PDB file of C-alpha atoms in Angstrom:
ATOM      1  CA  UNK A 642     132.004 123.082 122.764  1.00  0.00           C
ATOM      2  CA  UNK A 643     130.961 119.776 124.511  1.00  0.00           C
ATOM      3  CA  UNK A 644     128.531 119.721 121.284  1.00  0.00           C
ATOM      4  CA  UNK A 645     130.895 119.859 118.766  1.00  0.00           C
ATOM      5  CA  UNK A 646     132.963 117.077 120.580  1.00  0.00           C
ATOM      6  CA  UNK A 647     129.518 114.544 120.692  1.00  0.00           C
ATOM      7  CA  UNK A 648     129.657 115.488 116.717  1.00  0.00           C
ATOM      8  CA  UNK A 649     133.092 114.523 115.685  1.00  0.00           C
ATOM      9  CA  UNK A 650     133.246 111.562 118.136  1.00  0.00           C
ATOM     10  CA  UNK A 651     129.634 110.293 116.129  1.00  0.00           C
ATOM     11  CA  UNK A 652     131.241 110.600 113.410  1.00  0.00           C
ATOM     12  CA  UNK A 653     134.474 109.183 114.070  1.00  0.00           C
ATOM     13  CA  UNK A 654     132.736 106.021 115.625  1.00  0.00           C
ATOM     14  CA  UNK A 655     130.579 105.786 112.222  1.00  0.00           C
ATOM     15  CA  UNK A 656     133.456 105.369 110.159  1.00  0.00           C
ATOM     16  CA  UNK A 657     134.615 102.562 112.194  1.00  0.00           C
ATOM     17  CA  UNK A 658     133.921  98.867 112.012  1.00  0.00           C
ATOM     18  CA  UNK A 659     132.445  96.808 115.387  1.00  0.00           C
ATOM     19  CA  UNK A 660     135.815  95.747 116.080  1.00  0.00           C
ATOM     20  CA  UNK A 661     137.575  99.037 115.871  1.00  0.00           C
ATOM     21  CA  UNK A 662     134.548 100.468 118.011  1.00  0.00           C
ATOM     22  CA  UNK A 663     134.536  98.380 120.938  1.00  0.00           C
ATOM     23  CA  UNK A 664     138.315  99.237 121.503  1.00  0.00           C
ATOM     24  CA  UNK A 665     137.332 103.073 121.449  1.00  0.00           C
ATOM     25  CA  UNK A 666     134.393 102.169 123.972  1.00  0.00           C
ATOM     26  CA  UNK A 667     135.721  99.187 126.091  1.00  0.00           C
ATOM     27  CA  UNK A 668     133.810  96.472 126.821  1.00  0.00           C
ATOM     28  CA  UNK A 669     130.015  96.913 126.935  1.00  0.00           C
ATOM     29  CA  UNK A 670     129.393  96.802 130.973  1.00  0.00           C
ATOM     30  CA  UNK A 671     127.784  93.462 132.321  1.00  0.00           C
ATOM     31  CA  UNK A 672     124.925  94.959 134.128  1.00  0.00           C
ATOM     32  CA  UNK A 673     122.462  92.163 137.094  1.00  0.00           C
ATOM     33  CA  UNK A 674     119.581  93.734 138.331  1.00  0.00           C
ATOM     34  CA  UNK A 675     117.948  91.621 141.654  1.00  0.00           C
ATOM     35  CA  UNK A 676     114.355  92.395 142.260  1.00  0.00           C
ATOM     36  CA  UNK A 677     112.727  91.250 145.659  1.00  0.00           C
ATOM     37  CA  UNK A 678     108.767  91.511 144.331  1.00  0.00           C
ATOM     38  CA  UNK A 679     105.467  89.663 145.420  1.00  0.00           C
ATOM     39  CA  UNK A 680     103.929  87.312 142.860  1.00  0.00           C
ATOM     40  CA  UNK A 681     100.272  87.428 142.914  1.00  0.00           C
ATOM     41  CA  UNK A 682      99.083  83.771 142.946  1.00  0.00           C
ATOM     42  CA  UNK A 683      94.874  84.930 142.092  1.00  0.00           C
ATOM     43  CA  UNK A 684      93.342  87.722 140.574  1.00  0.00           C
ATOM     44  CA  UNK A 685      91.846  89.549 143.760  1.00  0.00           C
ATOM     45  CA  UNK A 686      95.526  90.298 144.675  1.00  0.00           C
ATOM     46  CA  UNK A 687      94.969  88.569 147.762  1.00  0.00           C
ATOM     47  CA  UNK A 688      97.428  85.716 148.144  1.00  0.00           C
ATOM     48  CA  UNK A 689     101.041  86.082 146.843  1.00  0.00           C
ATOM     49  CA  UNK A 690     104.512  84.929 146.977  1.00  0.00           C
ATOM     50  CA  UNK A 691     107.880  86.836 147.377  1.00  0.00           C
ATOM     51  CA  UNK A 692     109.461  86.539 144.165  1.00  0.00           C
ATOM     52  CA  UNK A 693     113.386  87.104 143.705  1.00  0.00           C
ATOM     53  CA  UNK A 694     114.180  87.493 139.671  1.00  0.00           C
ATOM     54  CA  UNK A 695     117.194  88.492 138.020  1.00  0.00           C
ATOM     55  CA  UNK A 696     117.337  90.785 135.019  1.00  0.00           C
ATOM     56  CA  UNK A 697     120.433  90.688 133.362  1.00  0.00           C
ATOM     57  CA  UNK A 698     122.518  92.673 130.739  1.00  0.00           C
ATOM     58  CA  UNK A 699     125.856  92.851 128.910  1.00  0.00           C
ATOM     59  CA  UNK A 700     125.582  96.852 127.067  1.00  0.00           C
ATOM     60  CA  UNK A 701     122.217  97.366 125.850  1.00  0.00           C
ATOM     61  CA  UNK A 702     121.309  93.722 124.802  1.00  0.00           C
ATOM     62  CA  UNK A 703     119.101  91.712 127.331  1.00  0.00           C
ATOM     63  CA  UNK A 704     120.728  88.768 128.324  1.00  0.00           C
ATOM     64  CA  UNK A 705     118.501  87.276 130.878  1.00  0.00           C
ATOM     65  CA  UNK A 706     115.117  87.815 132.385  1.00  0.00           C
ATOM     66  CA  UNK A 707     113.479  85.405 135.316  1.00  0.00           C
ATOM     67  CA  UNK A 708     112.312  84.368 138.405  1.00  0.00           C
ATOM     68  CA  UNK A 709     114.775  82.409 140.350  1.00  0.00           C
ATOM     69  CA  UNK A 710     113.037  81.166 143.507  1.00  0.00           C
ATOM     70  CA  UNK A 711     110.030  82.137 145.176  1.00  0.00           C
ATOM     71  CA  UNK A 712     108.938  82.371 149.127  1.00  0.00           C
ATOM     72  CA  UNK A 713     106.395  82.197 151.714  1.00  0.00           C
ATOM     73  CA  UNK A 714     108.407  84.971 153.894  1.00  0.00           C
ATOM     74  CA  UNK A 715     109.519  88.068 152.771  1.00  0.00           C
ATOM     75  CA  UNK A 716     113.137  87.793 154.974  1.00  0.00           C
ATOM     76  CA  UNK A 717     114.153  84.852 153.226  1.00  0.00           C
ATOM     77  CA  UNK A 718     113.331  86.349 149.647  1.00  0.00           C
ATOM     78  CA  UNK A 719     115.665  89.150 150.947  1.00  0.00           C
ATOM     79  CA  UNK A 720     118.811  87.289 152.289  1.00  0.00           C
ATOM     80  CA  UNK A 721     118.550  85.375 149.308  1.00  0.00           C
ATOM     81  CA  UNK A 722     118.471  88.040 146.826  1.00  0.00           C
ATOM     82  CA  UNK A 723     121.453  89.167 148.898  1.00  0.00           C
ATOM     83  CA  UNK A 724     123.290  86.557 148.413  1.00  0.00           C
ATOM     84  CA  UNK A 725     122.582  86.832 144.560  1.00  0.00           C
ATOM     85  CA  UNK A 726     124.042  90.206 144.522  1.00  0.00           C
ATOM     86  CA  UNK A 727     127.155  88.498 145.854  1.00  0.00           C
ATOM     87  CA  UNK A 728     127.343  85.904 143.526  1.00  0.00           C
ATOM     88  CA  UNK A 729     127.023  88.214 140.555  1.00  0.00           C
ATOM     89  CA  UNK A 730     129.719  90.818 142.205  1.00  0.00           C
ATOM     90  CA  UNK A 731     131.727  88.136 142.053  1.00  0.00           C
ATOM     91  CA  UNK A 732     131.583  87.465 138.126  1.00  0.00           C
ATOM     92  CA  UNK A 733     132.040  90.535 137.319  1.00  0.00           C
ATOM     93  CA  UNK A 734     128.255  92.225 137.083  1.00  0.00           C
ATOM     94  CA  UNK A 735     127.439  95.766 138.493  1.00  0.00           C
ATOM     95  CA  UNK A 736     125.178  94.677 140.900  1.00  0.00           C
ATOM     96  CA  UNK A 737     121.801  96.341 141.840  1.00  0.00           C
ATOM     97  CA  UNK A 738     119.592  95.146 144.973  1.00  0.00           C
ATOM     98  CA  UNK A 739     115.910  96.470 143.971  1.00  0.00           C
ATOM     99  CA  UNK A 740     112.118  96.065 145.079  1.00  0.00           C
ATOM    100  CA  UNK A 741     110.704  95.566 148.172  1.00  0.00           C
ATOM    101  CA  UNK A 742     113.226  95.695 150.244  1.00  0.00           C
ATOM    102  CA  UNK A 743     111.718  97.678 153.323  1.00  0.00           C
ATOM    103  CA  UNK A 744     114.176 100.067 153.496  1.00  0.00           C
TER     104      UNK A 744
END
């Protein structure tokens, strides 16, 4: 049954132009993932930085991809990727905290 509903909805949406498709759908969901990672700075993985980037999407089309600050301490890479999350709550984005977070 659930089948046979995934078939006539395909097909429905086919015969339909962008416009007429979105309104069927909704809006595509604006999606931030926040990663707290270490940035190796040589090639013996030895010394590194904690990197905070931001990875963002609006349906399946990438948007945004980069690093937005890097630290010397881990806890400050975390509050501030925190405080991302916020930010982007607060536009609108389904927010995601991910990485190293020690938890």
């Amino acid at each position: 049954m659930a089948e046979n509903f995934f078939r006539e909805l395909m097909a429905d949406a086919l015969a339909k132009s962008p416009e007429e498709l979105s309104k069927v759908l909704g809006e595509p969901s604006k999606i931030c993932d926040i990663f707290v990672q270490r940035i190796y700075k040589d090639e013996s993985l030895q010394k590194f930085v904690w990197g905070v980037s931001v990875v963002i999407f609006e349906g399946d089309e990438l948007v945004e991809s980069s690093t937005y600050a890097t630290f010397h301490r881990w806890n400050l890479a975390k509050k501030y990727a925190k405080a991302l999350v916020d930010f982007f709550k607060q536009k609108g984005y389904e927010t995601y905290l991910k990485g190293e977070l020690g938890e």
